[in-house]
Structure formats: C-alpha cells, structure tokens
mmCIF file of C-alpha atoms in Angstrom:
data_model
loop_
_atom_site.group_PDB
_atom_site.id
_atom_site.type_symbol
_atom_site.label_atom_id
_atom_site.label_comp_id
_atom_site.label_asym_id
_atom_site.label_seq_id
_atom_site.Cartn_x
_atom_site.Cartn_y
_atom_site.Cartn_z
ATOM 1 C CA MET A 28 71.080 -69.087 -94.478
ATOM 2 C CA GLY A 29 70.776 -65.320 -94.655
ATOM 3 C CA ALA A 30 74.443 -64.865 -93.745
ATOM 4 C CA ALA A 31 75.511 -67.384 -96.386
ATOM 5 C CA VAL A 32 73.499 -65.626 -99.101
ATOM 6 C CA GLU A 33 74.888 -62.272 -98.004
ATOM 7 C CA GLY A 34 78.423 -63.671 -98.086
ATOM 8 C CA ARG A 35 77.961 -64.963 -101.628
ATOM 9 C CA ALA A 36 76.629 -61.569 -102.709
ATOM 10 C CA VAL A 37 79.671 -59.822 -101.234
ATOM 11 C CA ASP A 38 81.982 -62.291 -102.983
ATOM 12 C CA LYS A 39 80.179 -61.694 -106.270
ATOM 13 C CA VAL A 40 80.586 -57.927 -105.961
ATOM 14 C CA ALA A 41 84.284 -58.326 -105.122
ATOM 15 C CA GLN A 42 84.765 -60.620 -108.100
ATOM 16 C CA ARG A 43 82.973 -58.196 -110.400
ATOM 17 C CA ARG A 44 85.100 -55.274 -109.148
ATOM 18 C CA SER A 45 88.233 -57.326 -109.829
ATOM 19 C CA GLU A 46 87.047 -58.095 -113.374
ATOM 20 C CA LEU A 47 86.359 -54.417 -114.019
ATOM 21 C CA ALA A 48 89.728 -53.436 -112.572
ATOM 22 C CA ALA A 49 91.528 -55.930 -114.806
ATOM 23 C CA ALA A 50 89.726 -54.533 -117.848
ATOM 24 C CA ALA A 51 90.633 -50.975 -116.833
ATOM 25 C CA LEU A 52 94.338 -51.588 -116.231
ATOM 26 C CA GLU A 53 95.337 -51.640 -119.883
ATOM 27 C CA THR A 54 93.695 -48.288 -120.587
ATOM 28 C CA LEU A 55 95.117 -46.740 -117.444
ATOM 29 C CA ALA A 56 98.608 -47.994 -118.210
ATOM 30 C CA GLU A 57 98.418 -46.591 -121.736
ATOM 31 C CA LEU A 58 96.895 -43.172 -120.985
ATOM 32 C CA GLY A 59 97.951 -42.468 -117.402
ATOM 33 C CA TYR A 60 95.936 -41.044 -114.529
ATOM 34 C CA ALA A 61 95.325 -37.514 -115.779
ATOM 35 C CA ARG A 62 94.078 -38.543 -119.232
ATOM 36 C CA THR A 63 91.812 -41.409 -118.151
ATOM 37 C CA GLY A 64 88.188 -41.228 -117.025
ATOM 38 C CA LEU A 65 85.488 -43.849 -116.566
ATOM 39 C CA ARG A 66 84.147 -43.090 -120.055
ATOM 40 C CA ASP A 67 87.595 -43.712 -121.578
ATOM 41 C CA ILE A 68 87.783 -47.066 -119.827
ATOM 42 C CA ALA A 69 84.253 -47.971 -120.916
ATOM 43 C CA ALA A 70 85.040 -47.063 -124.530
ATOM 44 C CA ARG A 71 88.016 -49.443 -124.542
ATOM 45 C CA SER A 72 86.389 -52.377 -122.740
ATOM 46 C CA GLU A 73 83.280 -54.529 -122.939
ATOM 47 C CA PHE A 74 81.754 -52.767 -119.931
ATOM 48 C CA SER A 75 79.487 -49.743 -120.145
ATOM 49 C CA HIS A 76 80.053 -46.475 -118.318
ATOM 50 C CA GLY A 77 76.968 -47.234 -116.222
ATOM 51 C CA VAL A 78 78.346 -50.590 -115.065
ATOM 52 C CA LEU A 79 81.684 -49.036 -114.094
ATOM 53 C CA HIS A 80 79.935 -46.260 -112.202
ATOM 54 C CA TYR A 81 77.727 -48.771 -110.388
ATOM 55 C CA TYR A 82 80.709 -50.603 -108.889
ATOM 56 C CA PHE A 83 83.035 -47.609 -108.416
ATOM 57 C CA ARG A 84 82.103 -44.110 -107.252
ATOM 58 C CA ASP A 85 84.655 -42.411 -109.497
ATOM 59 C CA LYS A 86 87.919 -42.963 -111.307
ATOM 60 C CA VAL A 87 89.945 -42.447 -108.118
ATOM 61 C CA GLU A 88 88.294 -45.453 -106.496
ATOM 62 C CA LEU A 89 88.655 -47.563 -109.635
ATOM 63 C CA ILE A 90 92.296 -46.673 -110.232
ATOM 64 C CA THR A 91 93.195 -47.253 -106.604
ATOM 65 C CA HIS A 92 91.552 -50.687 -106.751
ATOM 66 C CA CYS A 93 93.414 -51.534 -109.970
ATOM 67 C CA VAL A 94 96.845 -50.623 -108.686
ATOM 68 C CA ARG A 95 96.262 -52.229 -105.280
ATOM 69 C CA GLU A 96 95.446 -55.575 -106.901
ATOM 70 C CA TYR A 97 98.294 -55.409 -109.401
ATOM 71 C CA LYS A 98 100.953 -54.386 -106.907
ATOM 72 C CA ALA A 99 99.778 -56.968 -104.354
ATOM 73 C CA ARG A 100 100.706 -59.590 -106.943
ATOM 74 C CA CYS A 101 104.005 -57.852 -107.660
ATOM 75 C CA ALA A 102 104.900 -57.849 -103.965
ATOM 76 C CA THR A 103 105.532 -61.601 -104.087
ATOM 77 C CA ARG A 104 107.395 -61.550 -107.412
ATOM 78 C CA TYR A 105 110.791 -62.448 -105.918
ATOM 79 C CA ASP A 106 109.626 -64.873 -103.224
ATOM 80 C CA GLU A 107 110.467 -67.966 -105.277
ATOM 81 C CA ALA A 108 114.009 -66.728 -105.895
ATOM 82 C CA VAL A 109 114.401 -66.078 -102.160
ATOM 83 C CA ALA A 110 112.992 -69.484 -101.218
ATOM 84 C CA THR A 111 114.947 -71.610 -103.699
ATOM 85 C CA ALA A 112 118.363 -69.931 -103.814
ATOM 86 C CA THR A 113 121.138 -71.880 -102.094
ATOM 87 C CA THR A 114 123.954 -69.425 -102.845
ATOM 88 C CA ALA A 115 124.189 -65.653 -103.035
ATOM 89 C CA GLU A 116 124.926 -65.988 -106.756
ATOM 90 C CA ASP A 117 121.753 -68.047 -107.283
ATOM 91 C CA LEU A 118 119.695 -65.421 -105.487
ATOM 92 C CA VAL A 119 121.115 -62.536 -107.508
ATOM 93 C CA ALA A 120 120.535 -64.441 -110.755
ATOM 94 C CA GLY A 121 116.922 -65.250 -109.842
ATOM 95 C CA PHE A 122 116.221 -61.732 -108.648
ATOM 96 C CA LEU A 123 117.671 -60.146 -111.779
ATOM 97 C CA ARG A 124 115.853 -62.594 -114.029
ATOM 98 C CA GLU A 125 112.498 -61.583 -112.545
ATOM 99 C CA GLN A 126 113.349 -57.888 -112.338
ATOM 100 C CA THR A 127 114.441 -57.545 -115.956
ATOM 101 C CA ALA A 128 111.508 -59.672 -117.146
ATOM 102 C CA THR A 129 108.997 -57.329 -115.543
ATOM 103 C CA LEU A 130 110.933 -54.284 -116.762
ATOM 104 C CA THR A 131 110.739 -55.400 -120.389
ATOM 105 C CA GLY A 132 107.390 -57.200 -120.201
ATOM 106 C CA GLU A 133 105.255 -54.798 -118.167
ATOM 107 C CA PRO A 134 106.743 -51.304 -118.455
ATOM 108 C CA GLN A 135 103.358 -49.578 -118.848
ATOM 109 C CA MET A 136 102.091 -51.087 -115.600
ATOM 110 C CA HIS A 137 105.123 -49.840 -113.710
ATOM 111 C CA ARG A 138 104.722 -46.438 -115.341
ATOM 112 C CA LEU A 139 101.167 -46.325 -113.992
ATOM 113 C CA TRP A 140 102.427 -47.122 -110.482
ATOM 114 C CA TYR A 141 104.968 -44.299 -110.524
ATOM 115 C CA ASP A 142 102.337 -41.963 -111.977
ATOM 116 C CA LEU A 143 99.963 -42.718 -109.100
ATOM 117 C CA ARG A 144 102.711 -42.478 -106.502
ATOM 118 C CA ASN A 145 103.431 -38.977 -107.775
ATOM 119 C CA GLN A 146 99.714 -38.148 -107.879
ATOM 120 C CA SER A 147 99.385 -39.134 -104.211
ATOM 121 C CA MET A 148 101.314 -35.977 -103.341
ATOM 122 C CA PHE A 149 98.362 -34.007 -104.727
ATOM 123 C CA GLU A 150 95.432 -36.418 -104.301
ATOM 124 C CA PRO A 151 94.752 -37.336 -100.637
ATOM 125 C CA ALA A 152 92.510 -40.246 -101.690
ATOM 126 C CA PHE A 153 95.565 -42.136 -102.988
ATOM 127 C CA ARG A 154 97.869 -41.630 -100.024
ATOM 128 C CA ALA A 155 96.875 -44.502 -97.743
ATOM 129 C CA ASP A 156 96.895 -47.056 -100.570
ATOM 130 C CA VAL A 157 100.178 -45.804 -102.005
ATOM 131 C CA ALA A 158 101.772 -45.947 -98.552
ATOM 132 C CA GLY A 159 100.465 -49.487 -98.072
ATOM 133 C CA ILE A 160 101.764 -50.641 -101.447
ATOM 134 C CA ASP A 161 105.117 -49.002 -100.811
ATOM 135 C CA LEU A 162 105.374 -50.922 -97.547
ATOM 136 C CA LEU A 163 104.633 -54.225 -99.330
ATOM 137 C CA LEU A 164 107.348 -53.500 -101.875
ATOM 138 C CA GLU A 165 109.800 -52.428 -99.179
ATOM 139 C CA ARG A 166 109.251 -55.713 -97.348
ATOM 140 C CA MET A 167 109.715 -57.638 -100.600
ATOM 141 C CA VAL A 168 113.067 -55.944 -101.226
ATOM 142 C CA GLY A 169 113.975 -56.459 -97.579
ATOM 143 C CA ARG A 170 113.458 -60.220 -97.942
ATOM 144 C CA VAL A 171 115.771 -60.288 -100.946
ATOM 145 C CA VAL A 172 118.565 -58.323 -99.280
ATOM 146 C CA SER A 173 118.263 -60.202 -95.976
ATOM 147 C CA ARG A 174 118.526 -63.535 -97.772
ATOM 148 C CA TYR A 175 121.424 -62.239 -99.838
ATOM 149 C CA ALA A 176 123.239 -61.242 -96.642
ATOM 150 C CA GLU A 177 122.524 -64.627 -95.062
ATOM 151 C CA LEU A 178 123.805 -66.560 -98.079
ATOM 152 C CA SER A 179 126.928 -64.413 -98.410
ATOM 153 C CA GLY A 180 127.784 -64.584 -94.685
ATOM 154 C CA THR A 181 127.315 -60.848 -94.169
ATOM 155 C CA ARG A 182 124.865 -58.474 -92.489
ATOM 156 C CA PRO A 183 122.710 -55.681 -93.969
ATOM 157 C CA ARG A 184 124.417 -52.344 -93.435
ATOM 158 C CA ILE A 185 121.432 -50.042 -94.005
ATOM 159 C CA SER A 186 117.726 -50.144 -93.152
ATOM 160 C CA PRO A 187 115.091 -51.907 -95.303
ATOM 161 C CA THR A 188 113.683 -48.468 -96.170
ATOM 162 C CA ALA A 189 117.068 -47.449 -97.539
ATOM 163 C CA PHE A 190 117.413 -50.766 -99.443
ATOM 164 C CA TYR A 191 114.070 -50.116 -101.072
ATOM 165 C CA ALA A 192 114.938 -46.518 -101.984
ATOM 166 C CA VAL A 193 118.174 -47.595 -103.659
ATOM 167 C CA LEU A 194 116.780 -50.526 -105.662
ATOM 168 C CA ASP A 195 113.553 -48.729 -106.525
ATOM 169 C CA GLY A 196 115.565 -45.768 -107.777
ATOM 170 C CA LEU A 197 117.650 -48.004 -110.028
ATOM 171 C CA PHE A 198 114.503 -49.664 -111.358
ATOM 172 C CA GLN A 199 112.802 -46.336 -112.063
ATOM 173 C CA GLN A 200 115.842 -45.083 -113.974
ATOM 174 C CA ALA A 201 115.859 -48.278 -116.037
ATOM 175 C CA LEU A 202 112.117 -47.937 -116.642
ATOM 176 C CA LEU A 203 112.581 -44.430 -118.056
ATOM 177 C CA ARG A 204 115.194 -45.811 -120.443
ATOM 178 C CA GLN A 205 112.993 -48.790 -121.360
ATOM 179 C CA LEU A 206 110.024 -46.552 -122.149
ATOM 180 C CA ALA A 207 112.300 -44.336 -124.267
ATOM 181 C CA GLY A 208 113.210 -47.373 -126.383
ATOM 182 C CA ASP A 209 116.719 -47.955 -125.061
ATOM 183 C CA PRO A 210 117.615 -51.582 -125.919
ATOM 184 C CA GLU A 211 120.285 -51.589 -123.188
ATOM 185 C CA ALA A 212 117.913 -50.656 -120.347
ATOM 186 C CA ALA A 213 117.651 -54.177 -118.916
ATOM 187 C CA ALA A 214 121.382 -54.854 -119.240
ATOM 188 C CA SER A 215 122.202 -51.570 -117.510
ATOM 189 C CA LEU A 216 119.814 -52.439 -114.682
ATOM 190 C CA ARG A 217 121.486 -55.814 -114.211
ATOM 191 C CA GLU A 218 124.916 -54.223 -114.056
ATOM 192 C CA ALA A 219 123.807 -51.546 -111.596
ATOM 193 C CA VAL A 220 122.123 -54.018 -109.218
ATOM 194 C CA GLN A 221 125.127 -56.364 -109.324
ATOM 195 C CA GLU A 222 127.353 -53.425 -108.447
ATOM 196 C CA VAL A 223 125.141 -52.083 -105.657
ATOM 197 C CA LEU A 224 124.047 -55.261 -103.828
ATOM 198 C CA PRO A 225 127.467 -56.034 -102.316
ATOM 199 C CA GLN A 226 127.614 -52.458 -101.015
ATOM 200 C CA LEU A 227 124.380 -52.944 -99.054
ATOM 201 C CA VAL A 228 125.910 -55.627 -96.807
ATOM 202 C CA HIS A 229 129.148 -55.958 -94.832
#
C-alpha cells in the first residue's frame, strides 16, 4: 500500500512538472533563454513564482525539462511518413509536408531549441540533455534516410551523423528566413531537401 501511494505521489509530481513546463514554453519561445526567468514565466501564466520554484530549482532545470519534453515529441514527427510510404516519392512528400508544417507552424519553438543548443556551449547543466536530444533527432533523420535508400534501391553514402548535420543545417537556414518574415522560406527548404536527398545515397 505504501509503495502504491508513493508511486501515485511521484506520478502527480511528474504530471505537475509537465503542466508547468507546458505553460512556460510559450514565454521561453518568445523571449529566449537569456531574457527569461521564473518570475517572467509566472507573470505570463496562471502559476505563481512560488509554485514554479517549488517544482524546479531554477530556470535551468525548468527550461531543460521544457525542451526535453517538446523535442521528445518532435523526435517521432516523421515516423508515420516512414511507416506508410511505399515509394521514395511518397516518403519525400510526407517528410517535406511535416517538415514545412513545423517550420511555419512552430518557428518559435525551434528557435528556442537552437538557442539552448548554443547555450550548452557555455552552460554545463544543459550539455547532457542537449546531447541526448540531438541523438534522438539524429536517429529520426537516420530512419528517414535509411527508408529513402531502401525504397529507391540505393544505400546511404554517409553516416547518420552527417545526414543529420546536413538536414539540420538546411532546416536552421530556413528557420532564420521564416523568422525574418520570408514568405518563400518553406518553398526554399523543400527545394533544398529535394536536391540534397538523392546526393546522400548511391
């Protein structure tokens, strides 16, 4: 009985931390790491500064929790396209549909991710989580390229790490254009990925 009660208490804390993280994400995405503190998040949400501080030691712990949860969801974004595609063309279409949708629909969230990835070079507390998230994203991209190679009767010609660096670089460039208000950002990303993908296999 004691173990069951303890388990429910742990689940309740985890649920509460997730709720707080979800409430904090919008503020973090708008203001960025350097300009956001627990008081800023409290002022823009229904939760008090005291409640935030009770569940998280500081903004580093809160921000890390936020990004970890968000990117864990993102790491499966293309799985349906990989699972349902029956031709290489189908896979590319599904991949690009999801990629451009998240570029235009969630640019602030991606901006926050790149902000924190840069901050991890200065803030040791972020490094393990950033490395873990990067690995999840690398594996996600690896699944796409491996399936693309399989469907097109080819083989990957570079490592999954290199795949990820190439496609992530293209996405980051498109994100900069999207945030600057360029209406052609998504179209340019589609063209670049369609040009690059065939070069990643042989």
